[in-house]
Coordinates of C-alpha atoms (C1' of nucleotides) in Angstrom, one line a residue:
Chain A
M17 CA 8.1 -16.5 -21.3
D18 CA 6.1 -18.9 -23.1
D19 CA 5.7 -22.1 -21.5
V20 CA 4.3 -20.5 -18.1
R21 CA 2.3 -22.3 -15.6
W22 CA -0.7 -20.7 -15.4
L23 CA -3.2 -20.8 -12.4
S24 CA -5.9 -23.8 -12.1
A25 CA -9.1 -22.9 -11.0
D26 CA -8.6 -24.6 -7.8
E27 CA -4.8 -22.3 -7.6
Q28 CA -7.2 -19.3 -8.9
E29 CA -9.2 -19.7 -6.2
I30 CA -7.0 -20.3 -3.1
W31 CA -4.9 -17.0 -4.9
R32 CA -8.5 -14.8 -4.7
A33 CA -9.0 -16.0 -1.2
Y34 CA -6.1 -14.8 -0.2
L35 CA -5.2 -11.7 -2.1
S36 CA -8.5 -10.9 -1.7
A37 CA -8.1 -10.8 2.5
S38 CA -5.1 -9.7 2.7
V39 CA -5.6 -6.5 1.1
S40 CA -8.8 -6.2 3.0
L41 CA -7.3 -7.3 6.0
A42 CA -4.5 -5.0 5.3
A43 CA -6.8 -1.5 4.2
H44 CA -8.8 -2.2 7.6
V45 CA -5.8 -2.4 9.9
D46 CA -4.1 0.8 8.1
R47 CA -7.8 2.3 8.0
Q48 CA -7.9 1.5 12.2
M49 CA -4.5 3.2 12.7
R50 CA -4.3 6.3 11.1
Q51 CA -8.1 7.2 12.4
H52 CA -7.5 5.8 15.9
A53 CA -3.2 7.0 15.8
G54 CA -3.5 9.5 13.6
M55 CA -0.4 7.2 11.2
P56 CA 0.1 4.9 8.7
M57 CA 0.6 1.3 9.9
A58 CA 4.1 1.3 8.4
Y59 CA 4.9 4.2 10.7
Y60 CA 3.9 2.3 13.7
E61 CA 5.6 -0.5 12.6
I62 CA 8.9 1.7 12.6
L63 CA 7.8 3.1 16.0
V64 CA 7.5 -0.9 17.3
R65 CA 10.5 -1.7 16.3
L66 CA 13.0 1.0 17.5
S67 CA 10.7 -0.1 21.0
E68 CA 11.7 -3.4 21.0
A69 CA 15.8 -2.9 20.0
P70 CA 18.2 -2.0 23.3
H71 CA 17.9 1.2 24.5
R72 CA 15.3 1.7 21.5
R73 CA 17.4 3.1 18.9
L74 CA 18.8 1.2 15.8
R75 CA 21.0 2.8 12.7
M76 CA 18.9 3.0 9.8
S77 CA 20.3 0.2 7.7
E78 CA 18.8 -1.8 10.4
L79 CA 15.5 -0.2 10.9
A80 CA 14.8 -0.6 7.6
D81 CA 15.4 -4.1 7.6
A82 CA 13.2 -4.8 10.5
S83 CA 10.4 -2.4 9.8
L84 CA 10.2 -3.7 6.8
S85 CA 10.9 -0.4 3.9
S86 CA 13.0 0.7 2.2
R87 CA 15.6 3.2 2.2
S88 CA 14.3 6.0 0.5
R89 CA 10.3 5.2 2.7
L90 CA 12.1 4.8 5.5
S91 CA 13.9 8.6 4.8
H92 CA 10.8 9.9 4.4
A93 CA 9.1 8.3 7.4
V94 CA 11.5 8.9 9.7
A95 CA 11.6 12.7 8.7
A96 CA 7.8 12.6 9.2
L97 CA 8.4 10.3 13.3
E98 CA 11.1 13.6 14.0
R99 CA 8.7 16.4 13.1
N100 CA 5.9 14.7 15.2
G101 CA 9.0 14.3 17.5
W102 CA 8.5 10.7 18.6
V103 CA 12.2 10.0 17.0
E104 CA 14.8 11.6 17.3
R105 CA 18.2 11.2 14.6
R106 CA 21.7 11.7 15.9
P107 CA 25.2 10.3 14.0
A108 CA 26.7 6.7 14.6
D109 CA 30.0 7.1 16.5
G110 CA 32.3 5.2 14.8
D111 CA 30.8 5.3 10.8
R112 CA 30.7 9.0 9.9
R113 CA 28.2 7.8 7.2
G114 CA 25.7 6.0 9.2
W115 CA 22.8 7.5 11.4
V116 CA 21.2 6.0 14.7
C117 CA 17.3 7.0 15.2
S118 CA 16.3 6.7 18.5
L119 CA 12.4 6.5 20.4
T120 CA 11.9 9.7 22.1
D121 CA 9.4 9.1 25.4
E122 CA 7.1 11.1 23.5
G123 CA 7.2 8.3 20.3
F124 CA 6.9 5.8 23.1
A125 CA 3.8 7.2 24.6
A126 CA 2.2 7.1 21.1
L127 CA 3.1 3.9 20.6
A128 CA 1.2 2.9 23.8
A129 CA -1.5 5.0 23.3
A130 CA -1.8 3.0 20.2
A131 CA -1.3 -0.8 20.8
P132 CA -4.2 -1.5 22.4
G133 CA -7.0 -0.1 19.3
H134 CA -4.1 -2.2 17.3
V135 CA -4.1 -5.3 19.0
T136 CA -7.5 -5.5 19.3
T137 CA -8.7 -5.3 15.8
V138 CA -6.3 -7.8 14.8
R139 CA -7.8 -10.3 17.9
E140 CA -11.4 -9.8 16.4
H141 CA -10.6 -9.6 12.4
L142 CA -7.7 -12.8 12.6
F143 CA -7.5 -14.8 15.3
D144 CA -11.1 -14.9 16.7
V145 CA -12.0 -16.0 13.3
L146 CA -9.1 -18.8 12.5
T147 CA -9.1 -22.1 14.7
P148 CA -6.0 -22.8 16.4
E149 CA -5.1 -25.4 13.7
Q150 CA -5.5 -22.8 10.7
L151 CA -3.3 -20.4 12.6
R152 CA -0.6 -23.3 13.4
T153 CA -0.6 -23.7 9.9
L154 CA -0.4 -19.4 8.8
R155 CA 2.8 -19.6 10.7
E156 CA 4.2 -22.5 8.8
I157 CA 3.0 -20.4 5.1
G158 CA 4.0 -17.3 6.3
L159 CA 7.5 -18.5 7.6
A160 CA 7.6 -20.5 3.7
I161 CA 6.5 -17.4 1.5
S162 CA 9.2 -15.1 3.7
A163 CA 12.2 -18.1 2.9
G164 CA 10.6 -18.4 -0.7
L165 CA 11.1 -14.5 -1.3
K166 CA 14.5 -13.8 0.0
P167 CA 16.7 -14.8 -2.8
A168 CA 14.7 -12.5 -4.5
C169 CA 15.2 -9.6 -2.8
D170 CA 19.2 -10.4 -2.4
A171 CA 19.1 -10.8 -6.0
A172 CA 17.3 -7.4 -6.2
R173 CA 19.6 -5.8 -3.8
A174 CA 22.5 -7.3 -6.1
E175 CA 21.1 -5.8 -9.2
D176 CA 21.4 -2.8 -7.9
A177 CA 24.8 -2.8 -6.7
Q178 CA 26.0 -3.5 -10.4
D179 CA 23.8 -1.0 -12.1
T180 CA 26.2 2.0 -12.8
Q181 CA 28.8 -0.5 -14.4
D182 CA 26.3 -2.8 -16.7
A183 CA 23.8 -0.7 -19.3
E184 CA 24.1 -1.6 -22.7
D185 CA 24.8 -5.4 -22.5
T186 CA 22.0 -8.3 -21.9
Q187 CA 18.8 -7.4 -20.6
D188 CA 16.1 -10.0 -20.5
P189 CA 14.0 -9.7 -23.1
C190 CA 10.0 -8.9 -22.2
D191 CA 7.9 -8.2 -24.8
E192 CA 6.4 -5.5 -23.3
Chain B
M12 CA -10.5 -0.2 26.3
D13 CA -8.2 -1.2 29.7
D14 CA -9.2 -4.8 29.1
V15 CA -7.7 -5.3 25.9
R16 CA -6.7 -9.3 25.4
W17 CA -3.3 -9.0 24.4
L18 CA -1.8 -11.4 22.1
S19 CA 0.3 -14.6 23.4
A20 CA 4.0 -14.9 22.6
D21 CA 2.3 -17.6 20.0
E22 CA 0.1 -15.1 18.4
Q23 CA 2.9 -12.6 18.6
E24 CA 5.0 -14.7 16.4
I25 CA 1.8 -15.8 14.1
W26 CA 1.4 -11.9 13.5
R27 CA 4.0 -11.4 12.7
A28 CA 5.1 -14.3 10.5
Y29 CA 1.8 -13.4 8.2
L30 CA 2.5 -9.7 8.3
S31 CA 6.4 -9.9 7.1
A32 CA 4.5 -12.7 4.6
S33 CA 1.9 -10.7 3.1
V34 CA 3.9 -7.5 3.2
S35 CA 6.9 -8.3 1.0
L36 CA 4.8 -10.7 -1.1
A37 CA 2.6 -7.9 -1.7
A38 CA 5.6 -5.8 -2.9
H39 CA 7.3 -7.8 -4.2
V40 CA 4.5 -8.6 -6.8
D41 CA 3.3 -4.7 -7.4
R42 CA 7.4 -4.3 -8.0
Q43 CA 6.8 -6.9 -10.9
M44 CA 3.8 -5.3 -12.3
R45 CA 5.9 -2.1 -11.9
Q46 CA 8.5 -2.5 -13.7
H47 CA 6.8 -5.3 -16.2
A48 CA 3.9 -4.0 -17.4
G49 CA 4.3 -0.5 -16.3
M50 CA 0.9 -0.2 -13.7
P51 CA 0.4 -0.8 -10.4
M52 CA -1.0 -4.3 -8.8
A53 CA -4.4 -2.6 -8.3
Y54 CA -4.4 -1.2 -11.7
Y55 CA -4.1 -5.0 -13.0
E56 CA -6.7 -5.6 -10.6
I57 CA -8.9 -3.9 -12.5
L58 CA -8.1 -4.8 -15.4
V59 CA -8.3 -8.2 -14.5
R60 CA -12.1 -7.5 -13.2
L61 CA -13.3 -5.6 -16.2
S62 CA -11.8 -8.3 -18.6
E63 CA -14.3 -10.8 -16.4
A64 CA -17.7 -8.8 -16.7
P65 CA -19.8 -9.7 -19.5
H66 CA -19.2 -7.3 -22.5
R67 CA -15.8 -6.4 -20.4
R68 CA -17.9 -3.4 -18.8
L69 CA -18.8 -2.8 -15.8
R70 CA -20.3 0.2 -13.2
M71 CA -18.3 2.1 -11.3
S72 CA -19.3 0.7 -7.9
E73 CA -19.5 -2.4 -8.9
L74 CA -15.6 -2.2 -10.9
A75 CA -14.8 -0.5 -7.0
D76 CA -16.1 -3.6 -4.8
A77 CA -15.1 -6.2 -7.4
S78 CA -11.3 -4.8 -7.1
L79 CA -11.1 -4.1 -3.8
S80 CA -11.0 -0.5 -3.7
S81 CA -13.0 2.8 -2.9
R82 CA -15.2 4.8 -5.2
S83 CA -12.2 7.6 -4.7
R84 CA -9.3 4.7 -5.5
L85 CA -11.2 3.7 -8.7
S86 CA -12.0 7.1 -9.9
H87 CA -8.3 8.5 -10.3
A88 CA -7.3 4.6 -11.1
V89 CA -9.8 4.7 -14.0
A90 CA -8.7 8.5 -15.4
A91 CA -5.0 7.4 -15.8
L92 CA -6.2 3.8 -17.1
E93 CA -8.5 6.2 -19.5
R94 CA -5.3 8.6 -20.3
N95 CA -3.4 5.4 -21.6
G96 CA -6.5 4.2 -23.9
W97 CA -6.9 1.2 -21.7
V98 CA -10.6 2.0 -20.9
E99 CA -13.2 4.1 -21.3
R100 CA -16.5 5.4 -19.7
R101 CA -19.4 6.1 -20.9
P102 CA -23.2 7.6 -19.2
A103 CA -24.7 4.3 -18.2
D104 CA -28.5 4.0 -19.5
G105 CA -31.2 4.4 -17.1
D106 CA -29.2 6.3 -14.5
R107 CA -27.7 9.7 -15.6
R108 CA -25.7 9.3 -12.0
G109 CA -24.0 6.4 -13.3
W110 CA -21.0 5.4 -15.7
V111 CA -19.7 2.3 -16.9
C112 CA -16.0 1.5 -17.6
S113 CA -15.3 -0.6 -20.4
L114 CA -11.7 -2.5 -21.6
T115 CA -10.7 -1.5 -24.9
D116 CA -9.0 -3.4 -27.3
E117 CA -5.5 -2.1 -25.9
G118 CA -6.5 -2.1 -22.4
F119 CA -6.9 -6.7 -23.2
A120 CA -4.0 -6.8 -24.8
A121 CA -1.8 -5.0 -22.2
L122 CA -3.6 -7.2 -19.7
A123 CA -2.6 -10.6 -22.0
A124 CA 1.0 -9.0 -22.3
A125 CA 1.2 -8.6 -18.1
A126 CA -0.3 -11.6 -17.4
P127 CA 2.3 -14.1 -18.1
G128 CA 5.3 -12.3 -15.8
H129 CA 2.2 -12.2 -13.0
V130 CA 1.2 -15.5 -12.4
T131 CA 5.2 -16.8 -13.0
T132 CA 5.8 -14.7 -10.0
V133 CA 3.1 -15.6 -8.0
R134 CA 3.4 -19.3 -8.8
E135 CA 6.8 -19.2 -8.1
H136 CA 6.4 -17.2 -5.0
L137 CA 3.0 -18.7 -3.5
F138 CA 2.5 -22.3 -4.9
D139 CA 6.0 -23.3 -5.1
V140 CA 7.3 -23.1 -1.9
L141 CA 3.6 -24.2 -0.1
T142 CA 2.2 -27.7 0.4
P143 CA -0.9 -28.7 -1.2
E144 CA -2.3 -29.0 3.0
Q145 CA -0.9 -25.6 3.5
L146 CA -3.3 -24.8 0.3
R147 CA -6.3 -26.1 1.2
T148 CA -6.0 -24.4 5.1
L149 CA -4.5 -20.9 3.2
R150 CA -7.9 -21.0 0.9
E151 CA -10.0 -21.4 4.0
I152 CA -8.4 -19.4 6.0
G153 CA -8.4 -16.3 3.1
L154 CA -12.5 -17.5 3.2
A155 CA -12.3 -16.7 7.1
I156 CA -10.5 -13.6 7.0
S157 CA -12.8 -11.7 4.3
A158 CA -15.9 -12.9 5.6
G159 CA -15.2 -11.6 9.3
L160 CA -14.0 -8.6 7.4
K161 CA -17.2 -7.8 5.7
P162 CA -19.4 -6.8 8.5
A163 CA -16.9 -3.9 9.7
C164 CA -16.9 -3.0 6.0
D165 CA -20.9 -2.5 6.6
A166 CA -20.6 -0.7 10.0
A167 CA -17.8 1.6 7.8
R168 CA -20.2 2.2 5.0
A169 CA -23.3 2.7 7.1
E170 CA -21.1 5.5 9.5
D171 CA -20.3 7.7 5.8
A172 CA -24.6 7.4 5.2
Q173 CA -25.0 9.4 8.5
D174 CA -22.3 11.3 9.3
T175 CA -24.0 14.4 7.8
Q176 CA -26.3 14.0 10.4
D177 CA -24.5 13.4 13.5
A178 CA -21.6 15.9 14.5
E179 CA -21.3 16.9 18.3
D180 CA -22.7 14.1 20.0
T181 CA -21.0 11.3 21.8
Q182 CA -17.3 11.1 19.9
D183 CA -15.2 7.7 21.2
P184 CA -12.8 9.0 23.9
C185 CA -9.9 8.5 21.8
D186 CA -6.6 9.6 25.0
E187 CA -4.7 10.7 21.4
Chain C
dA17 C1' -44.8 18.4 -6.8
dT18 C1' -41.9 18.6 -3.6
dA19 C1' -38.5 18.7 0.0
dG20 C1' -35.2 15.5 1.7
dG21 C1' -32.4 11.7 2.8
dG22 C1' -29.6 8.4 0.4
dT23 C1' -26.9 6.8 -3.7
dG24 C1' -23.0 7.3 -7.9
dG25 C1' -19.4 9.6 -8.8
dT26 C1' -16.0 12.7 -9.3
dT27 C1' -12.6 16.7 -7.2
dG28 C1' -8.8 18.2 -4.4
dA29 C1' -5.6 19.0 -1.2
dA30 C1' -2.3 16.5 1.6
dC31 C1' 0.2 12.3 2.7
dT32 C1' 2.8 8.3 1.3
dC33 C1' 5.7 5.5 -1.6
dT34 C1' 8.8 4.6 -5.6
dC35 C1' 12.2 5.6 -8.5
dA36 C1' 16.2 7.1 -9.6
dA37 C1' 19.9 10.4 -8.8
dC38 C1' 23.1 12.1 -5.6
dA39 C1' 26.0 12.9 -1.7
dC40 C1' 28.8 11.2 1.4
dC41 C1' 32.1 8.4 4.0
dA42 C1' 35.0 3.6 4.6
dG43 C1' 38.3 -0.2 3.5
dC44 C1' 40.7 -1.4 -0.2
dG45 C1' 44.9 -2.3 -3.8
dC46 C1' 48.4 -0.3 -5.8
Chain D
dG12 C1' 48.3 9.0 -0.9
dC13 C1' 44.6 8.6 -4.5
dG14 C1' 42.1 6.7 -6.7
dC15 C1' 37.8 2.6 -6.5
dT16 C1' 34.6 -0.1 -5.3
dG17 C1' 30.7 -0.5 -2.3
dG18 C1' 28.3 0.3 1.6
dT19 C1' 25.0 4.5 4.3
dG20 C1' 21.7 7.7 3.8
dT21 C1' 19.1 10.9 1.8
dT22 C1' 16.7 14.0 -1.7
dG23 C1' 13.4 15.3 -5.6
dA24 C1' 10.0 14.4 -8.5
dG25 C1' 6.3 11.9 -10.3
dA26 C1' 2.6 8.5 -9.2
dG27 C1' -0.8 6.8 -6.1
dT28 C1' -4.1 6.3 -1.7
dT29 C1' -7.2 8.8 1.5
dC30 C1' -9.6 12.1 2.9
dA31 C1' -13.2 15.2 2.8
dA32 C1' -16.4 17.6 0.3
dC33 C1' -19.2 18.0 -3.3
dC34 C1' -22.3 17.9 -7.3
dA35 C1' -25.9 15.5 -10.0
dC36 C1' -29.2 11.9 -9.5
dC37 C1' -32.7 8.9 -7.6
dC38 C1' -36.1 7.5 -4.6
dT39 C1' -40.1 8.1 -1.4
dA40 C1' -43.3 10.3 1.6
dT41 C1' -45.5 13.6 2.0

DNA sequence: ATAGGGTGGTTGAACTCTCAACACCAGCGC
DNA sequence: GCGCTGGTGTTGAGAGTTCAACCACCCTAT
């Protein structure tokens, strides 16, 4: 951990420009969603993924992957959405461990009501401020980052899987 | 609100690629920071900004702007950092409303301990997966988004300023 | 000098997220 | 049939964020 490849001045500028933009844009979009639709952006994402699924229903684990949330987060979120009447949970047939989450008509209506404001915000603060060339590159950048992140996420899951087994052997020596 | 400029298929792809990457990357970086340094990414950002300020001290409002957090968030965060002994608050001289927040030696040490792992994560998942050309464009994109967001943030502050005044007149009719 | 609006910062409650158990069931080997 | 490992999903506690007051102070105009 001693031979760190520190960031050059240029790289720091890039990282900070990216970080600032992504944090600010996320905050702005989330804020708009809360004010206008009464739910955080993460919940909107869940409704969107459900609305696009066949029969507007998905297994919890599939919904978690699609909406980029952890299982725990999804559990809490779906519980909250269920209290709103926007979503329903029923046991999956064929696997008595699983649950299927489905979007109700009220949930779809809430989604439809929230969509215009959301899209307008995204267009205004992303598509209207970038050139077509920049947008093409942004798509590539997004795909590259996601691809580079996938191994790390898989590794994290793999760790969880065997965490119950090994406890006392080789921990990585992070000085902290 | 009826003439919404919806996203084309191409635009949706771009937005989702960006959203997925930024959410996943932020989650990964935050997770790394929590595990390795015991603090969320937002707290690290606060320490960084303090460490770069003259005499490692900043007015609370300046620190809030620099670290991209709301005043409320910063208050809570600084209170937590103070409990750790990483930060100190003392009254600002010349303005008895204000407070100056300063980084302690322990705080600087915590920052120094957290930096290598953080930089390594950023390099691995951002700089190592993008081409120099993409990185140049990413800088431009970040700057453009931030610039486009500034008016909106200023407007939000302006609203707060006069919220105490008008209460019963024209509310925007959002059907929800 | 004083009222009144604006600024700086804090607080508490409600909400969301994370983390670490935990319960439950599937599938496989014996 | 029985354990055993792995996968699915939930729960509760604690941490962090948001939102809406709220207090204290500065500043200017009257």
